[in-house]
Amino acid sequence: MGVLEKAHNIKILGSGSQTIILAHGFGTDQSVWKHLVPHLVDDYKVVLFDTMGAGTTNPEYFDFDRYATLEGFAYDVIGILEELRVCSCIYVGHSVSTMIGALASILRPDLFSKLVMIAGSPRYLNDPDYFGGFEQEDLDQLFEAMQSNYKAWCSGFAPLAIGGDMESVAVQEFSRTLFNMRPDIAYSVLQTIFQIDMRNLLRHVTVPCHIIQSMKDLAVPVVVAEYLHQNLGGESIVEVMSTDGHLPQLSSPDVVVPVILRHIRCDIAL
């Protein structure tokens, strides 16, 4: 096992000729894909990994300087693909990992045949000519709450992100993975996420992009999906699902898994 394989808890399932890499978002780990993976392993080689800082990774490996921008995470993805000798993959990213994949595809477009973006955003803060969904005061309050009592913040944030009550299995699952993160690492990663502005880089993403978005999402308004579609440099397509929440693959798998599978299997009709 290579250094990256061990650090990122890489698992390789299935034995198809085409490789799919599944990249989770903030506060989760590779277990967030548990409803999708069984539908992939018969036809594809599936690569699962944990992004650095996830509660399942060794916090000693987390470099606060490296991961102060998305480039550190993007180089991790490229490193994983190189270490596994993957020549080309279908990249399925959720939340911040959509933009990590986009950045990796700008750096090494040869490694990606398509990007499937679930609940992705190039910028979360509002601008006069752009609606990302958040004002700076919103984020200041969020970070203050994280610092004052991380466990309490997790308990409050999880149902908001999922769009369900505390009794739902999805909320309990997200609460678990969120709470597994070391609080200072969670704070640092979330600051990195909310500071991103990838809008000027979107035109350099030339790999085909399949954009999948919930109708109602606390973190990403529907208009952001359309913004991505209009500003990416290559071919793209948008599908808005009648789902609630930022983690629909966890909270509404019966609706979402067939949508993801269709976008994995079908290319954009030119």
mmCIF file of N, CA and C in Angstrom, residues 89-184:
data_model
loop_
_atom_site.group_PDB
_atom_site.id
_atom_site.type_symbol
_atom_site.label_atom_id
_atom_site.label_comp_id
_atom_site.label_asym_id
_atom_site.label_seq_id
_atom_site.Cartn_x
_atom_site.Cartn_y
_atom_site.Cartn_z
ATOM 1 N N CYS A 89 -10.536 8.971 -15.510
ATOM 2 C CA CYS A 89 -11.613 8.552 -14.602
ATOM 3 C C CYS A 89 -12.862 9.398 -14.812
ATOM 4 N N ILE A 90 -13.978 8.850 -14.361
ATOM 5 C CA ILE A 90 -15.190 9.631 -14.146
ATOM 6 C C ILE A 90 -15.138 10.067 -12.685
ATOM 7 N N TYR A 91 -15.148 11.369 -12.476
ATOM 8 C CA TYR A 91 -15.023 11.919 -11.120
ATOM 9 C C TYR A 91 -16.396 12.365 -10.638
ATOM 10 N N VAL A 92 -16.848 11.783 -9.538
ATOM 11 C CA VAL A 92 -18.120 12.169 -8.923
ATOM 12 C C VAL A 92 -17.790 12.893 -7.626
ATOM 13 N N GLY A 93 -18.079 14.194 -7.586
ATOM 14 C CA GLY A 93 -17.750 15.004 -6.414
ATOM 15 C C GLY A 93 -18.998 15.590 -5.781
ATOM 16 N N HIS A 94 -18.970 15.681 -4.456
ATOM 17 C CA HIS A 94 -20.084 16.292 -3.734
ATOM 18 C C HIS A 94 -19.614 17.546 -3.013
ATOM 19 N N SER A 95 -20.429 18.602 -3.073
ATOM 20 C CA SER A 95 -20.182 19.839 -2.340
ATOM 21 C C SER A 95 -18.820 20.426 -2.718
ATOM 22 N N VAL A 96 -17.965 20.700 -1.745
ATOM 23 C CA VAL A 96 -16.679 21.336 -2.067
ATOM 24 C C VAL A 96 -15.841 20.466 -2.997
ATOM 25 N N SER A 97 -16.051 19.155 -2.968
ATOM 26 C CA SER A 97 -15.260 18.280 -3.837
ATOM 27 C C SER A 97 -15.610 18.444 -5.311
ATOM 28 N N THR A 98 -16.735 19.093 -5.619
ATOM 29 C CA THR A 98 -16.999 19.417 -7.024
ATOM 30 C C THR A 98 -15.958 20.408 -7.531
ATOM 31 N N MET A 99 -15.659 21.400 -6.709
ATOM 32 C CA MET A 99 -14.682 22.418 -7.114
ATOM 33 C C MET A 99 -13.249 21.897 -6.995
ATOM 34 N N ILE A 100 -13.010 20.995 -6.067
ATOM 35 C CA ILE A 100 -11.693 20.343 -5.992
ATOM 36 C C ILE A 100 -11.449 19.558 -7.275
ATOM 37 N N GLY A 101 -12.469 18.835 -7.730
ATOM 38 C CA GLY A 101 -12.352 18.090 -8.984
ATOM 39 C C GLY A 101 -12.184 19.006 -10.177
ATOM 40 N N ALA A 102 -12.924 20.115 -10.178
ATOM 41 C CA ALA A 102 -12.800 21.084 -11.277
ATOM 42 C C ALA A 102 -11.376 21.632 -11.350
ATOM 43 N N LEU A 103 -10.824 21.965 -10.191
ATOM 44 C CA LEU A 103 -9.457 22.492 -10.145
ATOM 45 C C LEU A 103 -8.452 21.432 -10.600
ATOM 46 N N ALA A 104 -8.639 20.199 -10.129
ATOM 47 C CA ALA A 104 -7.748 19.108 -10.547
ATOM 48 C C ALA A 104 -7.827 18.898 -12.054
ATOM 49 N N SER A 105 -9.018 19.066 -12.622
ATOM 50 C CA SER A 105 -9.191 18.862 -14.066
ATOM 51 C C SER A 105 -8.548 19.993 -14.884
ATOM 52 N N ILE A 106 -8.443 21.177 -14.293
ATOM 53 C CA ILE A 106 -7.721 22.265 -14.966
ATOM 54 C C ILE A 106 -6.223 21.948 -14.996
ATOM 55 N N LEU A 107 -5.723 21.433 -13.872
ATOM 56 C CA LEU A 107 -4.302 21.112 -13.765
ATOM 57 C C LEU A 107 -3.925 19.902 -14.616
ATOM 58 N N ARG A 108 -4.814 18.894 -14.650
ATOM 59 C CA ARG A 108 -4.538 17.653 -15.387
ATOM 60 C C ARG A 108 -5.796 17.163 -16.102
ATOM 61 N N PRO A 109 -6.208 17.838 -17.171
ATOM 62 C CA PRO A 109 -7.441 17.437 -17.861
ATOM 63 C C PRO A 109 -7.395 16.022 -18.422
ATOM 64 N N ASP A 110 -6.193 15.522 -18.689
ATOM 65 C CA ASP A 110 -6.046 14.172 -19.247
ATOM 66 C C ASP A 110 -6.535 13.077 -18.296
ATOM 67 N N LEU A 111 -6.602 13.387 -17.005
ATOM 68 C CA LEU A 111 -6.977 12.370 -16.014
ATOM 69 C C LEU A 111 -8.486 12.216 -15.854
ATOM 70 N N PHE A 112 -9.276 13.089 -16.491
ATOM 71 C CA PHE A 112 -10.722 13.110 -16.249
ATOM 72 C C PHE A 112 -11.498 13.022 -17.563
ATOM 73 N N SER A 113 -12.409 12.059 -17.651
ATOM 74 C CA SER A 113 -13.271 11.974 -18.839
ATOM 75 C C SER A 113 -14.552 12.775 -18.642
ATOM 76 N N LYS A 114 -15.015 12.897 -17.392
ATOM 77 C CA LYS A 114 -16.161 13.757 -17.080
ATOM 78 C C LYS A 114 -16.184 14.034 -15.586
ATOM 79 N N LEU A 115 -16.834 15.129 -15.211
ATOM 80 C CA LEU A 115 -17.061 15.471 -13.810
ATOM 81 C C LEU A 115 -18.558 15.432 -13.552
ATOM 82 N N VAL A 116 -18.959 14.712 -12.506
ATOM 83 C CA VAL A 116 -20.345 14.731 -12.039
ATOM 84 C C VAL A 116 -20.346 15.541 -10.748
ATOM 85 N N MET A 117 -21.023 16.698 -10.789
ATOM 86 C CA MET A 117 -20.989 17.657 -9.684
ATOM 87 C C MET A 117 -22.310 17.647 -8.928
ATOM 88 N N ILE A 118 -22.287 17.245 -7.674
ATOM 89 C CA ILE A 118 -23.491 17.199 -6.847
ATOM 90 C C ILE A 118 -23.414 18.312 -5.807
ATOM 91 N N ALA A 119 -24.360 19.245 -5.852
ATOM 92 C CA ALA A 119 -24.437 20.339 -4.874
ATOM 93 C C ALA A 119 -23.141 21.156 -4.826
ATOM 94 N N GLY A 120 -22.659 21.551 -5.990
ATOM 95 C CA GLY A 120 -21.410 22.293 -6.063
ATOM 96 C C GLY A 120 -21.620 23.790 -6.178
ATOM 97 N N SER A 121 -20.639 24.552 -5.691
ATOM 98 C CA SER A 121 -20.705 26.016 -5.788
ATOM 99 C C SER A 121 -19.310 26.588 -5.964
ATOM 100 N N PRO A 122 -19.149 27.538 -6.893
ATOM 101 C CA PRO A 122 -17.839 28.183 -7.059
ATOM 102 C C PRO A 122 -17.598 29.301 -6.054
ATOM 103 N N ARG A 123 -18.691 29.775 -5.413
ATOM 104 C CA ARG A 123 -18.578 30.836 -4.408
ATOM 105 C C ARG A 123 -19.842 30.860 -3.560
ATOM 106 N N TYR A 124 -19.669 30.906 -2.243
ATOM 107 C CA TYR A 124 -20.812 30.850 -1.334
ATOM 108 C C TYR A 124 -21.275 32.236 -0.903
ATOM 109 N N LEU A 125 -20.377 33.213 -0.959
ATOM 110 C CA LEU A 125 -20.730 34.576 -0.546
ATOM 111 C C LEU A 125 -21.438 35.333 -1.672
ATOM 112 N N ASN A 126 -22.410 36.142 -1.295
ATOM 113 C CA ASN A 126 -23.091 36.995 -2.260
ATOM 114 C C ASN A 126 -22.179 38.138 -2.716
ATOM 115 N N ASP A 127 -22.374 38.550 -3.952
ATOM 116 C CA ASP A 127 -21.766 39.755 -4.515
ATOM 117 C C ASP A 127 -22.906 40.593 -5.086
ATOM 118 N N PRO A 128 -22.657 41.858 -5.404
ATOM 119 C CA PRO A 128 -23.733 42.659 -6.016
ATOM 120 C C PRO A 128 -24.330 42.010 -7.264
ATOM 121 N N ASP A 129 -23.496 41.309 -8.046
ATOM 122 C CA ASP A 129 -23.982 40.711 -9.289
ATOM 123 C C ASP A 129 -24.022 39.181 -9.239
ATOM 124 N N TYR A 130 -23.985 38.634 -8.018
ATOM 125 C CA TYR A 130 -23.928 37.167 -7.884
ATOM 126 C C TYR A 130 -24.595 36.757 -6.570
ATOM 127 N N PHE A 131 -25.449 35.728 -6.647
ATOM 128 C CA PHE A 131 -26.123 35.228 -5.439
ATOM 129 C C PHE A 131 -25.566 33.855 -5.081
ATOM 130 N N GLY A 132 -24.721 33.832 -4.040
ATOM 131 C CA GLY A 132 -24.152 32.572 -3.572
ATOM 132 C C GLY A 132 -24.922 31.961 -2.416
ATOM 133 N N GLY A 133 -25.737 32.793 -1.741
ATOM 134 C CA GLY A 133 -26.575 32.277 -0.664
ATOM 135 C C GLY A 133 -26.217 32.770 0.725
ATOM 136 N N PHE A 134 -25.019 33.368 0.893
ATOM 137 C CA PHE A 134 -24.567 33.771 2.223
ATOM 138 C C PHE A 134 -24.055 35.205 2.233
ATOM 139 N N GLU A 135 -24.341 35.903 3.328
ATOM 140 C CA GLU A 135 -23.701 37.180 3.625
ATOM 141 C C GLU A 135 -22.573 36.924 4.622
ATOM 142 N N GLN A 136 -21.614 37.832 4.692
ATOM 143 C CA GLN A 136 -20.477 37.657 5.591
ATOM 144 C C GLN A 136 -20.930 37.526 7.044
ATOM 145 N N GLU A 137 -22.000 38.252 7.416
ATOM 146 C CA GLU A 137 -22.492 38.161 8.804
ATOM 147 C C GLU A 137 -22.980 36.751 9.134
ATOM 148 N N ASP A 138 -23.583 36.080 8.134
ATOM 149 C CA ASP A 138 -24.025 34.697 8.337
ATOM 150 C C ASP A 138 -22.835 33.808 8.692
ATOM 151 N N LEU A 139 -21.761 33.986 7.952
ATOM 152 C CA LEU A 139 -20.584 33.147 8.158
ATOM 153 C C LEU A 139 -19.888 33.477 9.470
ATOM 154 N N ASP A 140 -19.856 34.745 9.830
ATOM 155 C CA ASP A 140 -19.253 35.133 11.109
ATOM 156 C C ASP A 140 -19.979 34.461 12.267
ATOM 157 N N GLN A 141 -21.306 34.423 12.204
ATOM 158 C CA GLN A 141 -22.098 33.779 13.252
ATOM 159 C C GLN A 141 -21.851 32.272 13.277
ATOM 160 N N LEU A 142 -21.749 31.679 12.088
ATOM 161 C CA LEU A 142 -21.500 30.243 11.991
ATOM 162 C C LEU A 142 -20.166 29.882 12.633
ATOM 163 N N PHE A 143 -19.111 30.641 12.303
ATOM 164 C CA PHE A 143 -17.783 30.337 12.841
ATOM 165 C C PHE A 143 -17.713 30.596 14.352
ATOM 166 N N GLU A 144 -18.422 31.595 14.794
ATOM 167 C CA GLU A 144 -18.456 31.876 16.246
ATOM 168 C C GLU A 144 -19.110 30.719 16.989
ATOM 169 N N ALA A 145 -20.192 30.196 16.418
ATOM 170 C CA ALA A 145 -20.883 29.060 17.046
ATOM 171 C C ALA A 145 -19.999 27.812 17.048
ATOM 172 N N MET A 146 -19.259 27.591 15.944
ATOM 173 C CA MET A 146 -18.343 26.443 15.876
ATOM 174 C C MET A 146 -17.288 26.513 16.967
ATOM 175 N N GLN A 147 -16.754 27.707 17.182
ATOM 176 C CA GLN A 147 -15.674 27.863 18.146
ATOM 177 C C GLN A 147 -16.150 27.796 19.589
ATOM 178 N N SER A 148 -17.372 28.241 19.839
ATOM 179 C CA SER A 148 -17.848 28.287 21.228
ATOM 180 C C SER A 148 -18.240 26.900 21.740
ATOM 181 N N ASN A 149 -18.862 26.074 20.871
ATOM 182 C CA ASN A 149 -19.269 24.727 21.305
ATOM 183 C C ASN A 149 -19.455 23.864 20.062
ATOM 184 N N TYR A 150 -18.395 23.155 19.690
ATOM 185 C CA TYR A 150 -18.421 22.416 18.427
ATOM 186 C C TYR A 150 -19.492 21.325 18.418
ATOM 187 N N LYS A 151 -19.630 20.599 19.501
ATOM 188 C CA LYS A 151 -20.616 19.512 19.546
ATOM 189 C C LYS A 151 -22.031 20.065 19.377
ATOM 190 N N ALA A 152 -22.328 21.154 20.054
ATOM 191 C CA ALA A 152 -23.652 21.773 19.931
ATOM 192 C C ALA A 152 -23.872 22.289 18.516
ATOM 193 N N TRP A 153 -22.809 22.857 17.922
ATOM 194 C CA TRP A 153 -22.923 23.346 16.547
ATOM 195 C C TRP A 153 -23.233 22.203 15.595
ATOM 196 N N CYS A 154 -22.551 21.080 15.762
ATOM 197 C CA CYS A 154 -22.808 19.900 14.915
ATOM 198 C C CYS A 154 -24.270 19.473 15.006
ATOM 199 N N SER A 155 -24.785 19.444 16.230
ATOM 200 C CA SER A 155 -26.172 19.002 16.448
ATOM 201 C C SER A 155 -27.173 19.937 15.784
ATOM 202 N N GLY A 156 -26.831 21.221 15.710
ATOM 203 C CA GLY A 156 -27.728 22.172 15.069
ATOM 204 C C GLY A 156 -27.553 22.242 13.564
ATOM 205 N N PHE A 157 -26.301 22.067 13.101
ATOM 206 C CA PHE A 157 -25.998 22.215 11.672
ATOM 207 C C PHE A 157 -26.477 21.012 10.866
ATOM 208 N N ALA A 158 -26.367 19.823 11.425
ATOM 209 C CA ALA A 158 -26.690 18.602 10.674
ATOM 210 C C ALA A 158 -28.125 18.588 10.138
ATOM 211 N N PRO A 159 -29.142 18.841 10.982
ATOM 212 C CA PRO A 159 -30.506 18.832 10.429
ATOM 213 C C PRO A 159 -30.760 19.946 9.417
ATOM 214 N N LEU A 160 -30.088 21.098 9.589
ATOM 215 C CA LEU A 160 -30.240 22.183 8.617
ATOM 216 C C LEU A 160 -29.669 21.781 7.261
ATOM 217 N N ALA A 161 -28.500 21.148 7.288
ATOM 218 C CA ALA A 161 -27.845 20.747 6.042
ATOM 219 C C ALA A 161 -28.607 19.633 5.345
ATOM 220 N N ILE A 162 -29.087 18.677 6.126
ATOM 221 C CA ILE A 162 -29.811 17.531 5.553
ATOM 222 C C ILE A 162 -31.215 17.933 5.120
ATOM 223 N N GLY A 163 -31.826 18.851 5.881
ATOM 224 C CA GLY A 163 -33.215 19.203 5.614
ATOM 225 C C GLY A 163 -34.170 18.235 6.274
ATOM 226 N N GLY A 164 -33.793 17.746 7.459
ATOM 227 C CA GLY A 164 -34.650 16.792 8.170
ATOM 228 C C GLY A 164 -34.538 16.995 9.663
ATOM 229 N N ASP A 165 -35.292 16.228 10.435
ATOM 230 C CA ASP A 165 -35.231 16.365 11.890
ATOM 231 C C ASP A 165 -34.186 15.417 12.468
ATOM 232 N N MET A 166 -33.910 15.587 13.752
ATOM 233 C CA MET A 166 -32.834 14.832 14.393
ATOM 234 C C MET A 166 -33.109 13.333 14.438
ATOM 235 N N GLU A 167 -34.361 12.940 14.226
ATOM 236 C CA GLU A 167 -34.692 11.518 14.289
ATOM 237 C C GLU A 167 -34.344 10.792 12.997
ATOM 238 N N SER A 168 -34.110 11.519 11.909
ATOM 239 C CA SER A 168 -33.863 10.856 10.635
ATOM 240 C C SER A 168 -32.488 10.190 10.637
ATOM 241 N N VAL A 169 -32.405 9.057 9.957
ATOM 242 C CA VAL A 169 -31.149 8.303 9.891
ATOM 243 C C VAL A 169 -30.064 9.137 9.222
ATOM 244 N N ALA A 170 -30.437 9.882 8.169
ATOM 245 C CA ALA A 170 -29.459 10.696 7.444
ATOM 246 C C ALA A 170 -28.867 11.776 8.343
ATOM 247 N N VAL A 171 -29.693 12.419 9.149
ATOM 248 C CA VAL A 171 -29.201 13.463 10.065
ATOM 249 C C VAL A 171 -28.271 12.841 11.103
ATOM 250 N N GLN A 172 -28.647 11.696 11.633
ATOM 251 C CA GLN A 172 -27.805 11.023 12.630
ATOM 252 C C GLN A 172 -26.460 10.616 12.025
ATOM 253 N N GLU A 173 -26.510 10.163 10.775
ATOM 254 C CA GLU A 173 -25.273 9.749 10.096
ATOM 255 C C GLU A 173 -24.366 10.949 9.844
ATOM 256 N N PHE A 174 -24.933 12.052 9.362
ATOM 257 C CA PHE A 174 -24.133 13.247 9.119
ATOM 258 C C PHE A 174 -23.610 13.824 10.433
ATOM 259 N N SER A 175 -24.424 13.797 11.470
ATOM 260 C CA SER A 175 -23.969 14.268 12.786
ATOM 261 C C SER A 175 -22.756 13.476 13.250
ATOM 262 N N ARG A 176 -22.793 12.164 13.020
ATOM 263 C CA ARG A 176 -21.692 11.284 13.442
ATOM 264 C C ARG A 176 -20.389 11.641 12.727
ATOM 265 N N THR A 177 -20.436 11.752 11.395
ATOM 266 C CA THR A 177 -19.199 12.029 10.648
ATOM 267 C C THR A 177 -18.705 13.455 10.887
ATOM 268 N N LEU A 178 -19.648 14.379 11.082
ATOM 269 C CA LEU A 178 -19.283 15.760 11.377
ATOM 270 C C LEU A 178 -18.578 15.848 12.726
ATOM 271 N N PHE A 179 -19.131 15.173 13.723
ATOM 272 C CA PHE A 179 -18.562 15.224 15.066
ATOM 273 C C PHE A 179 -17.230 14.481 15.146
ATOM 274 N N ASN A 180 -16.984 13.561 14.206
ATOM 275 C CA ASN A 180 -15.713 12.826 14.191
ATOM 276 C C ASN A 180 -14.537 13.703 13.791
ATOM 277 N N MET A 181 -14.816 14.840 13.137
ATOM 278 C CA MET A 181 -13.723 15.740 12.750
ATOM 279 C C MET A 181 -13.156 16.444 13.982
ATOM 280 N N ARG A 182 -11.850 16.639 13.993
ATOM 281 C CA ARG A 182 -11.260 17.418 15.083
ATOM 282 C C ARG A 182 -11.725 18.862 14.915
ATOM 283 N N PRO A 183 -12.237 19.489 15.977
ATOM 284 C CA PRO A 183 -12.872 20.809 15.837
ATOM 285 C C PRO A 183 -12.010 21.860 15.151
ATOM 286 N N ASP A 184 -10.708 21.922 15.465
ATOM 287 C CA ASP A 184 -9.873 22.950 14.843
ATOM 288 C C ASP A 184 -9.683 22.687 13.347
#
